[in-house]
Short mmCIF file of C-alpha atoms and ligand atoms in Angstrom, two decimals:
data_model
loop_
_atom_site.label_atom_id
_atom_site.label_comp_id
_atom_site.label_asym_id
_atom_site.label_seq_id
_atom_site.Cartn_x
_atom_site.Cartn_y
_atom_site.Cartn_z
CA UNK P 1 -42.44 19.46 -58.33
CA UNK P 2 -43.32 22.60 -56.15
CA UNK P 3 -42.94 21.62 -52.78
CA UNK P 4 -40.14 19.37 -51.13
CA UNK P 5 -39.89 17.65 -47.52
CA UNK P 6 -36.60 16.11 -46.36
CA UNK P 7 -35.18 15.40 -43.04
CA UNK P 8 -31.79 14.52 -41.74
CA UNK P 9 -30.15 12.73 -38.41
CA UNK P 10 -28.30 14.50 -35.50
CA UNK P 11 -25.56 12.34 -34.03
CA UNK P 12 -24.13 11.24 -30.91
CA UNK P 13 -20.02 10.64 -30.48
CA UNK P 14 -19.29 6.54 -29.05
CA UNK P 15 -15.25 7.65 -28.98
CA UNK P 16 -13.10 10.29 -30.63
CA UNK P 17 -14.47 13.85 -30.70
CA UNK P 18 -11.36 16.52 -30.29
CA UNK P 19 -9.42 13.82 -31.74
CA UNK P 20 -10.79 13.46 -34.52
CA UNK P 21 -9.92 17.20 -35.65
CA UNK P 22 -6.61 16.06 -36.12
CA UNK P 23 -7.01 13.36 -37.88
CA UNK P 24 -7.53 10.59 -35.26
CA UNK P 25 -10.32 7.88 -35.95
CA UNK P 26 -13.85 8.47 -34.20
CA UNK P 27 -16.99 6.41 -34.02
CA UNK P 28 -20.17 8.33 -34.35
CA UNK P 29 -23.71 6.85 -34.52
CA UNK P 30 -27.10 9.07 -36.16
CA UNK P 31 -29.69 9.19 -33.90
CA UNK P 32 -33.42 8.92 -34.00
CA UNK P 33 -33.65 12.89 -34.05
CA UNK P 34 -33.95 14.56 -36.51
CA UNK P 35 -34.65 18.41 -38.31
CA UNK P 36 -37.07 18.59 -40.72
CA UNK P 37 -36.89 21.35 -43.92
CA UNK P 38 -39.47 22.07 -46.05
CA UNK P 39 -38.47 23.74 -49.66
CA UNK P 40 -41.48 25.52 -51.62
CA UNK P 41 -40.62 27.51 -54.78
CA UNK P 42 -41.38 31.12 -54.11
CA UNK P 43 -41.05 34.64 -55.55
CA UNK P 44 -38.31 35.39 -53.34
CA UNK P 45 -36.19 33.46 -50.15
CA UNK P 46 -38.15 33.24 -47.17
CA UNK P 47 -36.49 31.21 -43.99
CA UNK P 48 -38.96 30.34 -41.19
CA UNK P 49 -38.69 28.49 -38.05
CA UNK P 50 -39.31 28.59 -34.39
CA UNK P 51 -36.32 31.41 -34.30
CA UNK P 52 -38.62 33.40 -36.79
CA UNK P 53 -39.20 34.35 -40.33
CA UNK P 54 -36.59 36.39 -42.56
CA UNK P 55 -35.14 35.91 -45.70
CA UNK P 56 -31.31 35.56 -46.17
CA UNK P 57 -29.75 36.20 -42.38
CA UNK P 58 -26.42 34.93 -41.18
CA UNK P 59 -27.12 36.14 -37.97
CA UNK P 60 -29.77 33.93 -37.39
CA UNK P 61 -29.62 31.47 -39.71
CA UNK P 62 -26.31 30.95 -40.77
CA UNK P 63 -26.58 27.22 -42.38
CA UNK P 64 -29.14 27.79 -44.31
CA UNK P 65 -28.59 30.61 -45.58
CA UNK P 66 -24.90 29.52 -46.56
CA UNK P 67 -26.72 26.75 -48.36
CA UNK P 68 -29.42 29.06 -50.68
CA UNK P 69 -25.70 30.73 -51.55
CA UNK P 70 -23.97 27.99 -52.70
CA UNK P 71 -26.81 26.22 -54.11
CA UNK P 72 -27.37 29.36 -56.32
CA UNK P 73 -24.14 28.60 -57.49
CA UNK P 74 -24.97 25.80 -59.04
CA UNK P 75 -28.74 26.33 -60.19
CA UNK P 76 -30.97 29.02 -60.50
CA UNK P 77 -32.91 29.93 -57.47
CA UNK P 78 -35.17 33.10 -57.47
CA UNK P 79 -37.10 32.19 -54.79
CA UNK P 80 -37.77 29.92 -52.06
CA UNK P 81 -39.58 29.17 -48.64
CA UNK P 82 -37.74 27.21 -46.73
CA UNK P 83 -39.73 26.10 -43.50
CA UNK P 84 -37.80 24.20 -40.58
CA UNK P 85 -38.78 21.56 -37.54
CA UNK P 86 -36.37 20.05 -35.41
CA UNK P 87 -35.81 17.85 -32.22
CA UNK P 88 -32.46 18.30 -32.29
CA UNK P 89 -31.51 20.99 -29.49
CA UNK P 90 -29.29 23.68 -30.75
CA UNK P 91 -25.94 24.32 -29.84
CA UNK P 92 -25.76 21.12 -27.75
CA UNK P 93 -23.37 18.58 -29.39
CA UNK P 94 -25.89 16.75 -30.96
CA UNK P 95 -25.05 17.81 -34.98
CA UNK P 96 -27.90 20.02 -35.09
CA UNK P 97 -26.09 22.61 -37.58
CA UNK P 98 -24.74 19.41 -39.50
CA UNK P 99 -28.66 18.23 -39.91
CA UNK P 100 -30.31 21.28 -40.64
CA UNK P 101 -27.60 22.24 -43.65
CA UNK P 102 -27.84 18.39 -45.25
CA UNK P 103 -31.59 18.61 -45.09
CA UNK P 104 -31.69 21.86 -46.45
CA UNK P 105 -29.25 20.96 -49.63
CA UNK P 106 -30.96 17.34 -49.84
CA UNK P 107 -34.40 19.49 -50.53
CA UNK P 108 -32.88 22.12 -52.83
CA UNK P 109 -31.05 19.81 -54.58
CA UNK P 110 -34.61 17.36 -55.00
CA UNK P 111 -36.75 20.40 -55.82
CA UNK P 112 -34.06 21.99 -58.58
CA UNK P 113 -32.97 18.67 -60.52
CA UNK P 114 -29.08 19.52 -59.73
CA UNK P 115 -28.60 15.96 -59.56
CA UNK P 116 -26.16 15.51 -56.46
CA UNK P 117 -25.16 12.37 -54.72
CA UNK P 118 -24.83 11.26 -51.47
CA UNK P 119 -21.27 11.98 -51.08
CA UNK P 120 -21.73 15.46 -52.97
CA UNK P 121 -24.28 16.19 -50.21
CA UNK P 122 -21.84 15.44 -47.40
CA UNK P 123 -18.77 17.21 -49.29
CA UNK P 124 -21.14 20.91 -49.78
CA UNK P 125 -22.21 20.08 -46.07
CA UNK P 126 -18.63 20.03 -44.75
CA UNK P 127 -17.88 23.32 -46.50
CA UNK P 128 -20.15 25.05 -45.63
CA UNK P 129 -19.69 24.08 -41.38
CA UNK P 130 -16.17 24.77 -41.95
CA UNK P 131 -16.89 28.10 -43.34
CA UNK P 132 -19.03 29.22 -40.52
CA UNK P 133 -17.69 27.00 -37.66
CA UNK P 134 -14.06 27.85 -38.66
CA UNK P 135 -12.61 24.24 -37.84
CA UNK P 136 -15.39 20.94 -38.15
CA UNK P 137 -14.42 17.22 -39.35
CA UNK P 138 -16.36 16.18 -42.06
CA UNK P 139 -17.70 13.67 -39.28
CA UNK P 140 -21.24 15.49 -38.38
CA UNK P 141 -21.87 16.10 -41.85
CA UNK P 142 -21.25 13.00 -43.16
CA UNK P 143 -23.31 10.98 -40.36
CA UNK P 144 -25.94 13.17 -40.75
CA UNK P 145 -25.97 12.21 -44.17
CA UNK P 146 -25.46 8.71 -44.62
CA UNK P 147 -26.84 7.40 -41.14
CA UNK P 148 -25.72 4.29 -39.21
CA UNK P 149 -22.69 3.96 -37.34
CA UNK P 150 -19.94 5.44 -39.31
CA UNK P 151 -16.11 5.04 -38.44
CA UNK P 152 -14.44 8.50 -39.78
CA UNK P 153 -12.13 9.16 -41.32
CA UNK P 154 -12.46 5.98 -43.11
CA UNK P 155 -16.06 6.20 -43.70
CA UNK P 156 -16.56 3.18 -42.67
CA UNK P 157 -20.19 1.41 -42.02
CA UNK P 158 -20.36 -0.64 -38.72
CA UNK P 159 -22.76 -2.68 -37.50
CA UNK P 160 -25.80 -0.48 -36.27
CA UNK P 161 -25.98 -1.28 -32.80
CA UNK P 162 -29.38 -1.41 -30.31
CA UNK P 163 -28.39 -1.01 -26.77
CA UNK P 164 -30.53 2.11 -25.06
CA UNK P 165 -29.33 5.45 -26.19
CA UNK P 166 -30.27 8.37 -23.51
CA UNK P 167 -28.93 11.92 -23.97
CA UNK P 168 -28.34 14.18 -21.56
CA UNK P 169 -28.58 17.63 -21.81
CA UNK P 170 -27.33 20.49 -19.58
CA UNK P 171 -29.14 23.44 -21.28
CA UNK P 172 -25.86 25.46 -21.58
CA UNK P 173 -25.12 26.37 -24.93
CA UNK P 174 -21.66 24.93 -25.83
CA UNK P 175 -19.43 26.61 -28.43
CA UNK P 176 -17.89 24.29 -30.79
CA UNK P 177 -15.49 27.10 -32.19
CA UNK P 178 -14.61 27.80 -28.91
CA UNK P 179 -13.92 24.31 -27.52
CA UNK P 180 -12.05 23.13 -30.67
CA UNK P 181 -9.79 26.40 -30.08
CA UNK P 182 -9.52 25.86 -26.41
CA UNK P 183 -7.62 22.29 -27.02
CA UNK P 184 -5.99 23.97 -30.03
CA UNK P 185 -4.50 26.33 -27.75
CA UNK P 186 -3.74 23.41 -24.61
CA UNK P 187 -2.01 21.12 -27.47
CA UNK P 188 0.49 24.56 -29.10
CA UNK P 189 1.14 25.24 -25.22
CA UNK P 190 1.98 21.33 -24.14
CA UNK P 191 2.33 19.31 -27.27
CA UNK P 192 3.96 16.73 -25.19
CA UNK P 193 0.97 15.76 -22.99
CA UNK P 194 -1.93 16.56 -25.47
CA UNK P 195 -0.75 14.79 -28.46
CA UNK P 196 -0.30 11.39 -26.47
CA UNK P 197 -3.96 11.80 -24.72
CA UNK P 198 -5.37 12.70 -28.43
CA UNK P 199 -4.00 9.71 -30.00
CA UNK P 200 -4.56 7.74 -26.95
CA UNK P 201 -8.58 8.58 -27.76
CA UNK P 202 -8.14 7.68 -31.72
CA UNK P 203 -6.67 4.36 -30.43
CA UNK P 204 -9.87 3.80 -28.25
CA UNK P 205 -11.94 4.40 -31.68
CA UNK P 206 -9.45 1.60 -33.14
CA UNK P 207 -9.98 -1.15 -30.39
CA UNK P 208 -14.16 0.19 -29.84
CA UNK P 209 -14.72 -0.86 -33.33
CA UNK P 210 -14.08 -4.71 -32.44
CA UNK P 211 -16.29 -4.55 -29.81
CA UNK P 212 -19.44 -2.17 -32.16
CA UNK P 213 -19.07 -5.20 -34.44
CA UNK P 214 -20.15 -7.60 -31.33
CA UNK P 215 -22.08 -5.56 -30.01
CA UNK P 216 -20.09 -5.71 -26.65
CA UNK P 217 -21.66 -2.98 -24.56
CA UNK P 218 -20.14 -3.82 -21.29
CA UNK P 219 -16.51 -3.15 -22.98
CA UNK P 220 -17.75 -0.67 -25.65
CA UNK P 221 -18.99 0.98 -21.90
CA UNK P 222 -15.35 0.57 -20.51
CA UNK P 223 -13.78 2.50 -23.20
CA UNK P 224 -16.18 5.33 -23.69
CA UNK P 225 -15.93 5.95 -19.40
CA UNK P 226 -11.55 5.70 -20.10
CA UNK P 227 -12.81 8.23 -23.27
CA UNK P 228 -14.62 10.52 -20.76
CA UNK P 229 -11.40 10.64 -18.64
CA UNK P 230 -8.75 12.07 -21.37
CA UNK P 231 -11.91 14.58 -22.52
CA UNK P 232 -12.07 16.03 -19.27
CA UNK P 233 -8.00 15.84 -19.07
CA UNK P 234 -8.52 18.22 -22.31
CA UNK P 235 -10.90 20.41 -20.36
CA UNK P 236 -13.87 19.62 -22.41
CA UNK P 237 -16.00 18.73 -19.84
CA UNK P 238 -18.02 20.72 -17.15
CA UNK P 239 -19.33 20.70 -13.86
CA UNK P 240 -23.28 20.65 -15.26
CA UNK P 241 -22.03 16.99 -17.83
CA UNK P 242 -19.93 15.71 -14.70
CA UNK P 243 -23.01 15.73 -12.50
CA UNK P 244 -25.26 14.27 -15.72
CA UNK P 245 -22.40 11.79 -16.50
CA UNK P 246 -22.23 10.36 -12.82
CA UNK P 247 -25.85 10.36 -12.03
CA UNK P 248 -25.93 7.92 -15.69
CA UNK P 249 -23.19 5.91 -14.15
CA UNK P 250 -24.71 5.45 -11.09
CA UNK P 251 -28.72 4.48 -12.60
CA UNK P 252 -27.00 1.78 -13.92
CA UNK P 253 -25.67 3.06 -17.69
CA UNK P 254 -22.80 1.27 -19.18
CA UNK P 255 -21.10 4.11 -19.62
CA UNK P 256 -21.38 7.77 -19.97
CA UNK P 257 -19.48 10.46 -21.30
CA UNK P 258 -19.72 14.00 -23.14
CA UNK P 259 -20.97 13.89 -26.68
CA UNK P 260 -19.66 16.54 -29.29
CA UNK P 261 -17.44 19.69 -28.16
CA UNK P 262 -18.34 19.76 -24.82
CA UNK P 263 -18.14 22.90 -21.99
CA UNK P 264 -22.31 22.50 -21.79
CA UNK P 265 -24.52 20.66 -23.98
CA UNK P 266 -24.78 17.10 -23.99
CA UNK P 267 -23.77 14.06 -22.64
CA UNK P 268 -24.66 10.32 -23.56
CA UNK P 269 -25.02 7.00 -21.79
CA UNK P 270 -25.49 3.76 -23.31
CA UNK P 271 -27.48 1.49 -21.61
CA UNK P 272 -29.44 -1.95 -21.42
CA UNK P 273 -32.59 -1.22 -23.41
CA UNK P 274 -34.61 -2.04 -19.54
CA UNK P 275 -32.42 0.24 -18.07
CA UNK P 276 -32.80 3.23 -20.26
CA UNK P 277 -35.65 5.10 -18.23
CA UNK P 278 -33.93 4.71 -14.73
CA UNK P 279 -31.06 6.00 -16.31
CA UNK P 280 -33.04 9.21 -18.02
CA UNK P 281 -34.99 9.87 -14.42
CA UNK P 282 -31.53 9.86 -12.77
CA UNK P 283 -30.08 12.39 -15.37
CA UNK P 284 -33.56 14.47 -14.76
CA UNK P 285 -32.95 14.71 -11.03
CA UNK P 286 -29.94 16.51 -11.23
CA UNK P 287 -31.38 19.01 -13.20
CA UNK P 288 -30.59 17.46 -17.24
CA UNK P 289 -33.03 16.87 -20.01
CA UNK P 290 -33.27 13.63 -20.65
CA UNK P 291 -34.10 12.45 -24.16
CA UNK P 292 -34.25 8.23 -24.91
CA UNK P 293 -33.35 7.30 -28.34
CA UNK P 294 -31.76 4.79 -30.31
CA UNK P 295 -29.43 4.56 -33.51
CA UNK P 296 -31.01 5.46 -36.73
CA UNK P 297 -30.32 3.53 -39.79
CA UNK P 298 -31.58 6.60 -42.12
CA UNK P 299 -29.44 9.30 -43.01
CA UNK P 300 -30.70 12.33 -45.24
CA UNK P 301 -34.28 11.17 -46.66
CA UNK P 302 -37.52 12.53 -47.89
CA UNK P 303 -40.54 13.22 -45.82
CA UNK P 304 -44.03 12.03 -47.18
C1 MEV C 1 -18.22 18.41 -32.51
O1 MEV C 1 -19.47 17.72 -32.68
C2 MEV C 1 -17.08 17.44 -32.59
C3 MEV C 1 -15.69 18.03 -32.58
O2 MEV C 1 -14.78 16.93 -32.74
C4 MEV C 1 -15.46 19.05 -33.67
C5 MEV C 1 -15.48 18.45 -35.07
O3 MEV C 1 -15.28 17.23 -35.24
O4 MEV C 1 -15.65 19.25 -36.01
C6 MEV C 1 -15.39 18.69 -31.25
#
């Protein structure tokens, strides 16, 4: 085999990001986006994408080329062109690193025999963020490659669920580091308020998964707006996702609330499936992008 295609899921957060860094459960769902890498053997490593071609570059492509390291680690890799699509917007809460480093090690792993598993995949995935990001769950990484609904960090499969699914994006890049050092920093200073509202959240993820499994939206809706509250009490949130998150609310979502670290990129509403375009017109007029999706089922996978 010469030439490989796989793609893998970004993801959006139901409950329990921030919290989830210390150990609290979340509930996080793939979505129907998804970044595409294509792995042809080559003479020498070649990296290509909308950002450019180069070979090895940890400016610009820091995933990837993390992953070409380790994978030479295991096999033998002289060469490779590694071309990459995505719709996931970068920087924006929405697992984009997560996807484009499992897609990448899915298609090196496919084109060079090395014979890893699901759970292998996930593992080298979470290594490598937490290199480069500093501090990541294993969350992103593993949604990204298993798909579904996924309660972490049991990695548990719930029920996939169909209500609508619209994203809202600010457009200002958001800093995971950053964020997840920002409510590092707020929990050293007042341990005594943060803890509570952090497992406060990781109980939310507890009593939401009841409700996933009946597909409640009105109450899953309840709980993600309360979840909203203690993430801005963190100071996750921003003016840009507060307007986003109330214009949602107001179009008739069940609930909206940041997705991911927060401080700019993207928020998410759930919604009934009729309502889902009023909802993503009302997040456009105050200046979001609005993206309509739904829950994907698919996880890492090849591309024919
Ligand atoms: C980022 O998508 C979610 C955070 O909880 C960080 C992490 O889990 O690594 C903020």
């Amino acid at each position: 085999m010469q030439k490989i295609t796989c793609s893998a899921p970004g993801k959006i957060y139901l409950f329990g990001e921030h919290a989830v860094v210390y150990g609290e459960s979340a509930i996080c769902c793939a979505v129907d986006l998804r970044t595409q890498v294509q792995a042809c053997l080559s003479d020498t490593v070649q990296i290509s994408s909308v950002l450019g071609d180069t070979g090895i570059d940890h400016d610009r492509y820091p995933y990837v080329s993390s992953v070409v390291e380790k994978m030479s680690e295991i096999t033998d890799i002289k060469g490779i062109k590694l071309c990459i699509k995505s719709d996931i917007p970068v920087g924006s809460g929405l697992g984009s690193s997560a996807a484009v480093t499992i897609a990448t090690i899915q298609a090196l792993n496919l084109l060079f025999e090395c014979g890893l598993g699901a759970e292998d995949i996930a593992t080298l995935g979470h290594s490598i963020e937490k290199k480069i990001q500093g501090v990541a769950s294993s969350t992103d990484t593993y949604v990204s490659t298993m798909g579904g609904v996924v309660m972490v960090p049991l990695k548990k499969k719930l029920h996939i669920i169909d209500c609508g699914i619209v994203i809202g994006n600010t457009g200002k890049f958001s800093s995971t580091r950053q964020l997840v050092s920002n409510v590092a920093q707020l929990k050293k200073n007042y341990p005594k308020i943060i803890d509570p509202i952090l497992s406060t959240i990781g109980r939310i993820s507890l009593t939401g998964e009841k409700m996933v499994a009946k597909k409640e939206y009105e109450s899953i809706g309840v709980l993600m707006n309360i979840n909203q509250g203690l993430l801005d009490a963190i100071g996750v949130s921003s003016p840009e996702l507060a307007d986003l998150i109330y214009a949602a609310r107001n179009a008739g979502a069940y609930s909206a609330k940041i997705t991911g670290a927060g401080g700019g990129g993207c928020m998410v509403a759930l919604t009934p499936l009729s309502e889902a375009e009023q909802v993503a017109s009302a997040i456009t007029r105050v200046g979001g992008k609005a993206i309509i999706t739904k829950v994907t089922e698919h996880g890492v996978r090849v591309e024919h």
